XYZ file of C-alpha atoms in Angstrom:
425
model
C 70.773 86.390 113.266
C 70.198 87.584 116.694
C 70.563 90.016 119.138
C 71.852 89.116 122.546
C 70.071 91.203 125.114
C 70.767 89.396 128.038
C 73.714 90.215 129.797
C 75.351 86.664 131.151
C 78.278 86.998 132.876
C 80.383 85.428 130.044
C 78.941 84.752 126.552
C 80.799 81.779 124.525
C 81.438 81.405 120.707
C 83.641 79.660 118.544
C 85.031 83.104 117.033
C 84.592 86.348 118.160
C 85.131 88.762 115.439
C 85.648 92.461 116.330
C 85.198 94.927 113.322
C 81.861 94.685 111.369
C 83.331 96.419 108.246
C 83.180 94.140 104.892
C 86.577 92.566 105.653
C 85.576 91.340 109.115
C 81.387 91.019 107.625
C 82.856 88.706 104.753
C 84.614 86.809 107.708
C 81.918 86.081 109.565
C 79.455 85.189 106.882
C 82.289 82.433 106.077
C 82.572 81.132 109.335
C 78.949 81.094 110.048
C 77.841 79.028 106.598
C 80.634 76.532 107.981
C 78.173 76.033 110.934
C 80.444 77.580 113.671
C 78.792 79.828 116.414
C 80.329 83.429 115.816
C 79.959 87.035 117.375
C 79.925 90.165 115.506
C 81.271 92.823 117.285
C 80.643 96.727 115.952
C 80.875 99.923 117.297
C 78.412 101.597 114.351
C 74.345 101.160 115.714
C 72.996 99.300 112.891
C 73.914 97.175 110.126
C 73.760 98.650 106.397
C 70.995 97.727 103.921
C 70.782 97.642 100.322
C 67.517 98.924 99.871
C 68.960 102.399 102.108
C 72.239 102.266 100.707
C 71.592 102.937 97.163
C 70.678 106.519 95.860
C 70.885 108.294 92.426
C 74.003 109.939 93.675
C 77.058 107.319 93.983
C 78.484 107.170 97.731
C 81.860 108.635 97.369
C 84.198 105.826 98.477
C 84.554 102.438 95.925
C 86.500 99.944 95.555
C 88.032 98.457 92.273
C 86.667 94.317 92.756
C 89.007 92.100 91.077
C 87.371 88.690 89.687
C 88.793 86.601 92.781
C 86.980 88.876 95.254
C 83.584 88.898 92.928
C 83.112 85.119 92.997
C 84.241 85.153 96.949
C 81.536 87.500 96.947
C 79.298 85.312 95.026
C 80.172 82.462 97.083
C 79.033 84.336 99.689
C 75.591 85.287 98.322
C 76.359 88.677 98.770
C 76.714 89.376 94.958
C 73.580 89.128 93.236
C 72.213 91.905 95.755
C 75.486 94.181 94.637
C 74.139 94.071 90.867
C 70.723 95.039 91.600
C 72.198 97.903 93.575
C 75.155 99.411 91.454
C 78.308 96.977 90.321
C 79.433 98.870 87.080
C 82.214 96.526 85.103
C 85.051 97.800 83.327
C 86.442 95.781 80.801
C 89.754 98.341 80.027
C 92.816 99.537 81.872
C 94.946 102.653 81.406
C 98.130 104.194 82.339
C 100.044 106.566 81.672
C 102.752 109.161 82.701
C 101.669 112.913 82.046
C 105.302 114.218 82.502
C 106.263 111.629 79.790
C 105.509 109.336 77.061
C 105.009 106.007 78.892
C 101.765 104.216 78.815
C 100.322 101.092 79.106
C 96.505 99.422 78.347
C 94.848 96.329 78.559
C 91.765 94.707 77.784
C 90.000 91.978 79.687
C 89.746 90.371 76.332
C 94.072 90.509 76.291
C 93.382 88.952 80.207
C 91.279 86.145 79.073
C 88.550 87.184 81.344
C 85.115 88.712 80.977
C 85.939 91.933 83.150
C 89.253 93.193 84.454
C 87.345 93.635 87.652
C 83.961 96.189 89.177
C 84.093 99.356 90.565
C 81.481 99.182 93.538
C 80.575 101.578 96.490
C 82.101 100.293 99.613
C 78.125 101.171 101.501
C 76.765 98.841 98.754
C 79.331 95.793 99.684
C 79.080 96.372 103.240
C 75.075 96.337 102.696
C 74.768 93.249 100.776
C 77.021 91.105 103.097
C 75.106 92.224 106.485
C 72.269 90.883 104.365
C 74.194 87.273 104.280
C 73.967 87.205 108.222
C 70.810 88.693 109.437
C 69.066 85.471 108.850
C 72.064 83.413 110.295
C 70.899 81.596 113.868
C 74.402 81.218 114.510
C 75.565 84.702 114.634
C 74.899 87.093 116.899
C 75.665 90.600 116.691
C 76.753 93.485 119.175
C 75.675 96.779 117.322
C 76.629 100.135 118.819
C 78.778 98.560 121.443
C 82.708 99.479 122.287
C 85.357 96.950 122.975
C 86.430 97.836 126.820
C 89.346 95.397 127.223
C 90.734 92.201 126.011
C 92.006 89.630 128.646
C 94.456 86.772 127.845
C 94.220 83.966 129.103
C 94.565 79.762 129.219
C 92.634 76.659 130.431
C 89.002 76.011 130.126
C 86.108 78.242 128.728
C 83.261 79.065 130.933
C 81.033 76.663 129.625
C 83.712 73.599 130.241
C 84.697 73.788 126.653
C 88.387 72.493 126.412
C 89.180 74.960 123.818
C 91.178 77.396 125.637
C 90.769 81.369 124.591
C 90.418 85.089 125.329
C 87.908 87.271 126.756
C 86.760 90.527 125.518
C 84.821 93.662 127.949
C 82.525 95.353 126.277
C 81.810 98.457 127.476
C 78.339 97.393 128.104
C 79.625 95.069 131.141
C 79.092 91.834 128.334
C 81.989 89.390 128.288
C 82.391 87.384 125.485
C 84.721 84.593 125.296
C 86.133 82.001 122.195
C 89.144 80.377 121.049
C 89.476 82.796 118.237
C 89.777 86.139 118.328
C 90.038 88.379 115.431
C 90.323 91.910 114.882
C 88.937 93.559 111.881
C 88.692 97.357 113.477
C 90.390 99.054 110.625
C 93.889 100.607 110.331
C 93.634 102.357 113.574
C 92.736 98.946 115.454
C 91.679 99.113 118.991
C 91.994 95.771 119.526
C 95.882 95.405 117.735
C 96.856 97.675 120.271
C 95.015 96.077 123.211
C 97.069 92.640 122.227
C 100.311 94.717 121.912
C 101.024 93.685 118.004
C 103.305 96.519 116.516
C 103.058 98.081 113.254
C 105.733 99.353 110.919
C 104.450 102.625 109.186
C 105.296 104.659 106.646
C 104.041 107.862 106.165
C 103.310 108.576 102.335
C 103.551 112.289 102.805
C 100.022 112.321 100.376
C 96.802 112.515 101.124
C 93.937 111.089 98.785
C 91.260 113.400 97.213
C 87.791 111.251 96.644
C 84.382 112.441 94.949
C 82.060 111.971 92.246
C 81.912 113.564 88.997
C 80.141 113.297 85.090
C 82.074 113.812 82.108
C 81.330 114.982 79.197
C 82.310 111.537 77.233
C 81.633 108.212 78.252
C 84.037 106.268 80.343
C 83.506 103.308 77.973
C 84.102 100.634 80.455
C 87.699 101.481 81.376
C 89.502 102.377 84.336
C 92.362 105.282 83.999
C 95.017 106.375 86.161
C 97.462 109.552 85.240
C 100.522 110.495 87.225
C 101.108 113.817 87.464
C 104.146 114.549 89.152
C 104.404 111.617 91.672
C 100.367 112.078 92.070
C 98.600 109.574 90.906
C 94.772 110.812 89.476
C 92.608 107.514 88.813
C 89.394 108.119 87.037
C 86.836 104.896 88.084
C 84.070 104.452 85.926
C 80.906 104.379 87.474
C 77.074 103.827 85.823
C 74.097 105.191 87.241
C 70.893 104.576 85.511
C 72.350 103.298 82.161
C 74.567 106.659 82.249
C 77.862 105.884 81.752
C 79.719 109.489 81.965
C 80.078 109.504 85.904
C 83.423 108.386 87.282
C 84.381 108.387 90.945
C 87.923 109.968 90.967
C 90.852 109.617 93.449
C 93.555 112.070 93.637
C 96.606 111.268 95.843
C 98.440 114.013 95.880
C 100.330 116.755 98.692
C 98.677 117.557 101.961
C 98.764 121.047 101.037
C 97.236 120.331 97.326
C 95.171 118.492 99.234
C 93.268 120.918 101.386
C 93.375 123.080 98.123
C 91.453 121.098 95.905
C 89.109 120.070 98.435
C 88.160 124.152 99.343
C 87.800 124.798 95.401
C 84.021 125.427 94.316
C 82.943 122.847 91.905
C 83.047 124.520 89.399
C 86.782 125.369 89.980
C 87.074 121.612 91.394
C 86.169 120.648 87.775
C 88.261 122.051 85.927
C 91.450 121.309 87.572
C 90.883 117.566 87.332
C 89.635 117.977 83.704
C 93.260 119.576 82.932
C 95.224 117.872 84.662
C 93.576 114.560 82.723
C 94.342 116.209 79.775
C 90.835 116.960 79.109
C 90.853 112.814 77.979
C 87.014 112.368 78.971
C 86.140 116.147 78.169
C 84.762 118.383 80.880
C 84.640 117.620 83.805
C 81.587 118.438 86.268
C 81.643 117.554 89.919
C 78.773 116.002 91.491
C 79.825 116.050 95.417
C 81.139 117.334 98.020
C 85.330 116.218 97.709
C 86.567 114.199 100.646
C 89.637 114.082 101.488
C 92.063 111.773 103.941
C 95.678 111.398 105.171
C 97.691 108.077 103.073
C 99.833 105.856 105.472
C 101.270 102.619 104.540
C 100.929 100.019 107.604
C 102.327 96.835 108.009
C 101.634 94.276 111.241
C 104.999 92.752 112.611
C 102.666 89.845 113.339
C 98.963 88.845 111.771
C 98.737 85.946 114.864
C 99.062 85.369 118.455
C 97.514 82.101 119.978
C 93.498 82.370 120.064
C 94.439 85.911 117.994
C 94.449 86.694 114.484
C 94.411 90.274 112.298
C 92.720 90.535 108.938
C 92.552 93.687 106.532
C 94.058 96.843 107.154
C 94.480 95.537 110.694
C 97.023 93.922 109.582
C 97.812 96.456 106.560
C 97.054 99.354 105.220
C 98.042 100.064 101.750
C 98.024 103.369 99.189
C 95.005 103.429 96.729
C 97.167 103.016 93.996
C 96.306 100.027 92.825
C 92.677 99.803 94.381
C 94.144 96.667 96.185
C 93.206 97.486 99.824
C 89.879 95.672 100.228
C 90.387 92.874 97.442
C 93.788 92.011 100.040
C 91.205 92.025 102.826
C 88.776 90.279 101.286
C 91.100 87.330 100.816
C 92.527 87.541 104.226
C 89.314 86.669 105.361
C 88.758 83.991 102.863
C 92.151 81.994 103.824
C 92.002 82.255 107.449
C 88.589 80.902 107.251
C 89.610 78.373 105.383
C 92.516 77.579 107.535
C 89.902 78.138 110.836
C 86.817 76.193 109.022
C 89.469 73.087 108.221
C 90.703 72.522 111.598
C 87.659 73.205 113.235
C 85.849 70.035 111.396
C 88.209 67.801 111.697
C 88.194 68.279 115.597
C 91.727 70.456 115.863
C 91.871 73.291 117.956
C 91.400 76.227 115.688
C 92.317 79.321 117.931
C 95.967 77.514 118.368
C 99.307 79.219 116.907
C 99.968 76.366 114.765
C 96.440 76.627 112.920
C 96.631 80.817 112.715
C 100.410 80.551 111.140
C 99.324 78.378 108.512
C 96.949 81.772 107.323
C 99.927 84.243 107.726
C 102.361 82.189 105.773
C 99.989 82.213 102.923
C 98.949 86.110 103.504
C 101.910 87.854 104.497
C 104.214 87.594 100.957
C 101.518 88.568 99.239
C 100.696 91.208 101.847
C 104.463 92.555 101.656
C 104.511 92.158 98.033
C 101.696 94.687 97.180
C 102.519 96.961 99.784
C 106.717 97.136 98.311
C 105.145 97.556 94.790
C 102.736 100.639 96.026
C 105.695 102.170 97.483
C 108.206 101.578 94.498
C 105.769 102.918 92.427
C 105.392 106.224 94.568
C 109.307 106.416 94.612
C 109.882 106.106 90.905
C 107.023 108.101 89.134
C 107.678 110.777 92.596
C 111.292 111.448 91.263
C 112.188 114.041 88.736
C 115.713 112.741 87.677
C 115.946 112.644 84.242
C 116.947 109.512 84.195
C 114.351 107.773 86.192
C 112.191 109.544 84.249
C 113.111 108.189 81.152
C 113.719 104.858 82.773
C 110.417 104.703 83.920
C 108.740 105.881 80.144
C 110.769 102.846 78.243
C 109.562 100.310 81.043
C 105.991 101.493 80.695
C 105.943 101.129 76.670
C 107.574 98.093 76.489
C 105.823 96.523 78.877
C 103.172 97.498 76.878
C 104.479 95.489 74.108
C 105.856 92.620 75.787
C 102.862 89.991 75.985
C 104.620 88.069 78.133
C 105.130 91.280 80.809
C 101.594 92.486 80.531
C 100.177 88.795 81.294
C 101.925 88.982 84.969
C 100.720 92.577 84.904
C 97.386 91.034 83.678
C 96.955 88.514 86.590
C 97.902 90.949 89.005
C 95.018 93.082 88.435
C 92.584 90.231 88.326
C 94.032 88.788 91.705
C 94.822 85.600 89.901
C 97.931 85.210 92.365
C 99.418 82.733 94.588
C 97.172 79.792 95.779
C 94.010 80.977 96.413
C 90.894 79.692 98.698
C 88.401 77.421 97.513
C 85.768 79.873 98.164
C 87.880 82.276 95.249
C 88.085 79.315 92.875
């Protein structure tokens, strides 16, 4: 990798990718081991290491890693750096409704697999991916720089490329042009807004509750989620040092409960999440600080424009339900690389519409598939009709006893869905 430092009046690349979180990081590191010449845009100063990253004390945001995303992760070379950090497996799944009798559980021996997926700090991921380009001559990065404008436009590149493209302003005065734009700047994308994409959003009316805690019994390799009136409480297992009673929790609950749980001593902090887990892994001692953020559902009307593509939760942003936010992300990047990478060698222009649809045909259904489930969930185990109540208690047990129902269930939570990339395979 380098650093530009020069400041040409326009700067060319074959993608320009805006967003240097591990969505749009995973991206480029695809792009680049194709062999194409691709700009890393970032408004944080420095890339993350792995050697700075890690401490005793788990960071406080994770994501649940399904099996697709681990060997897109090991394709990318980014994985064996994860393990030595902190990649703790869990091999269980569980549950249940505390206003009922409803449950389900799996095992990732009932899956077929050897884990049901990792729980893994988000610092660690990001860390072990800007490893994957640092040494890449092909990429070059813009650290601590601002996006200023983007300007549409057609015919030839500044260099007399006949790819046509966009420009981007940095704030710095750089201009930086390619036939592929892509905008991986979060939920709250600068650059979605600058092309004039809209989003359809839907307000959750939660927010989600994150920290760290030990417990007094082991997590045993299993992941656990109660729903407590319409608020789902997920218990993440998480090892440090061979110690397996720390879990990362996430509590989505009311804006108000919210801000009340998050003011609580520790010690106070504790003990509500230990009883309203029903006290399943004992006592419950906080660790951190609890963080806490608003939960909006977001949905692009459109992933593509010509030379212009979202990815992540530009494109979507989706409740932490399920843990599926990054692992959707994560494969966004993976197919329209794929759909980029093909076109590109074989000589087709890979910025144009007919290229970038291709990767939101295969996205968007499962996109708008996860993000109807998340809410569906929210409105049934939310309600406190009787009958949905009970409805919802029968469909949870015997889906727990139909083999058939918890397979689909099964290779949902894996991410074994749809046709995936040959970088996932």
């Amino acid at each position: 990798m380098h650093t530009s430092t020069a400041k040409p009046l326009v700067e060319c690349f074959e993608a320009v990718i805006v967003g240097g979180g591990m969505v749009g990081t995973a991206l480029c590191a695809l792009l680049a081991q194709a062999g194409m010449q691709v700009a890393l845009v970032e408004s944080q100063s420095s890339p993350l290491s792995v050697e700075k990253t890690t401490s005793k004390l788990p960071a406080p945001r994770v994501s649940a890693l399904t099996p697709v995303s681990q060997r897109l992760l090991a394709y990318l070379g980014a994985w064996p750096a994860m393990q030595q950090a902190r990649v703790t497996p869990y091999r269980g799944m569980q549950v249940w409704d505390a206003e009922g009798s409803g449950e389900i559980a799996f095992s990732a021996d009932e899956a077929g697999v050897a884990e049901l997926g990792h729980i893994v700090e988000n610092s660690i991921t990001l860390a072990a991916l800007n490893s994957q380009i640092i040494d890449q001559p092909n990429v070059t990065t813009f650290f601590g720089v601002r996006l200023q404008a983007l300007q549409r436009a057609n015919g030839h590149a500044a260099d007399g490329n006949s790819a046509r493209g966009d420009w981007l302003l940095l704030e710095d005065g750089r201009q930086l042009h390619a036939p592929l734009i892509v905008a991986a700047d979060g939920a709250h994308s600068t650059l979605r807004e600058m092309a004039g994409i809209e989003v359809a959003s839907d307000d959750m009316h939660q927010h989600a509750v994150v920290t760290t805690v030990r417990c007094e019994k082991p997590h045993g390799s299993a992941a656990r989620q109660a729903f407590i009136d319409g608020r789902p409480l997920a218990f993440l297992p998480l090892t440090v040092e061979g110690d397996d009673h720390y879990c990362s929790i996430v509590w989505s609950t009311t804006a108000k409960h919210a801000t009340e749980l998050s003011e609580l001593p520790r010690e106070a902090l504790g003990q509500a999440l230990g009883e309203a887990f029903g006290h399943r892994l004992g006592d419950v001692t906080v660790c951190d600080k609890a963080h806490r953020f608003p939960l909006v559902q977001r949905h692009a009307r459109h992933y593509v424009q010509p030379h212009f593509a979202l990815v992540g939760d530009a494109a979507h942003s989706i409740h932490p339900l399920a843990g599926q936010g990054v692992n959707l992300g994560l494969m966004d990047a993976a197919v329209l690389a794929e759909e980029v990478i093909h076109a590109w060698q074989r000589g087709a222009p890979w910025g144009e519409l007919s290229t970038l649809k291709r990767y939101e045909r295969r996205r968007r259904f499962d996109n708008s598939a996860m993000l109807g489930l998340m809410k569906g969930f929210k409105v049934l185990f939310g309600s406190h009709d009787p009958a949905l109540t009970l409805v919802r208690n029968l469909g949870m047990s015997g889906m727990n006893q139909v083999v058939p129902l918890k397979r689909v269930l099964m290779r949902q939570a894996t991410g074994e869905r749809g046709r995936l990339p040959l970088t996932c395979r």
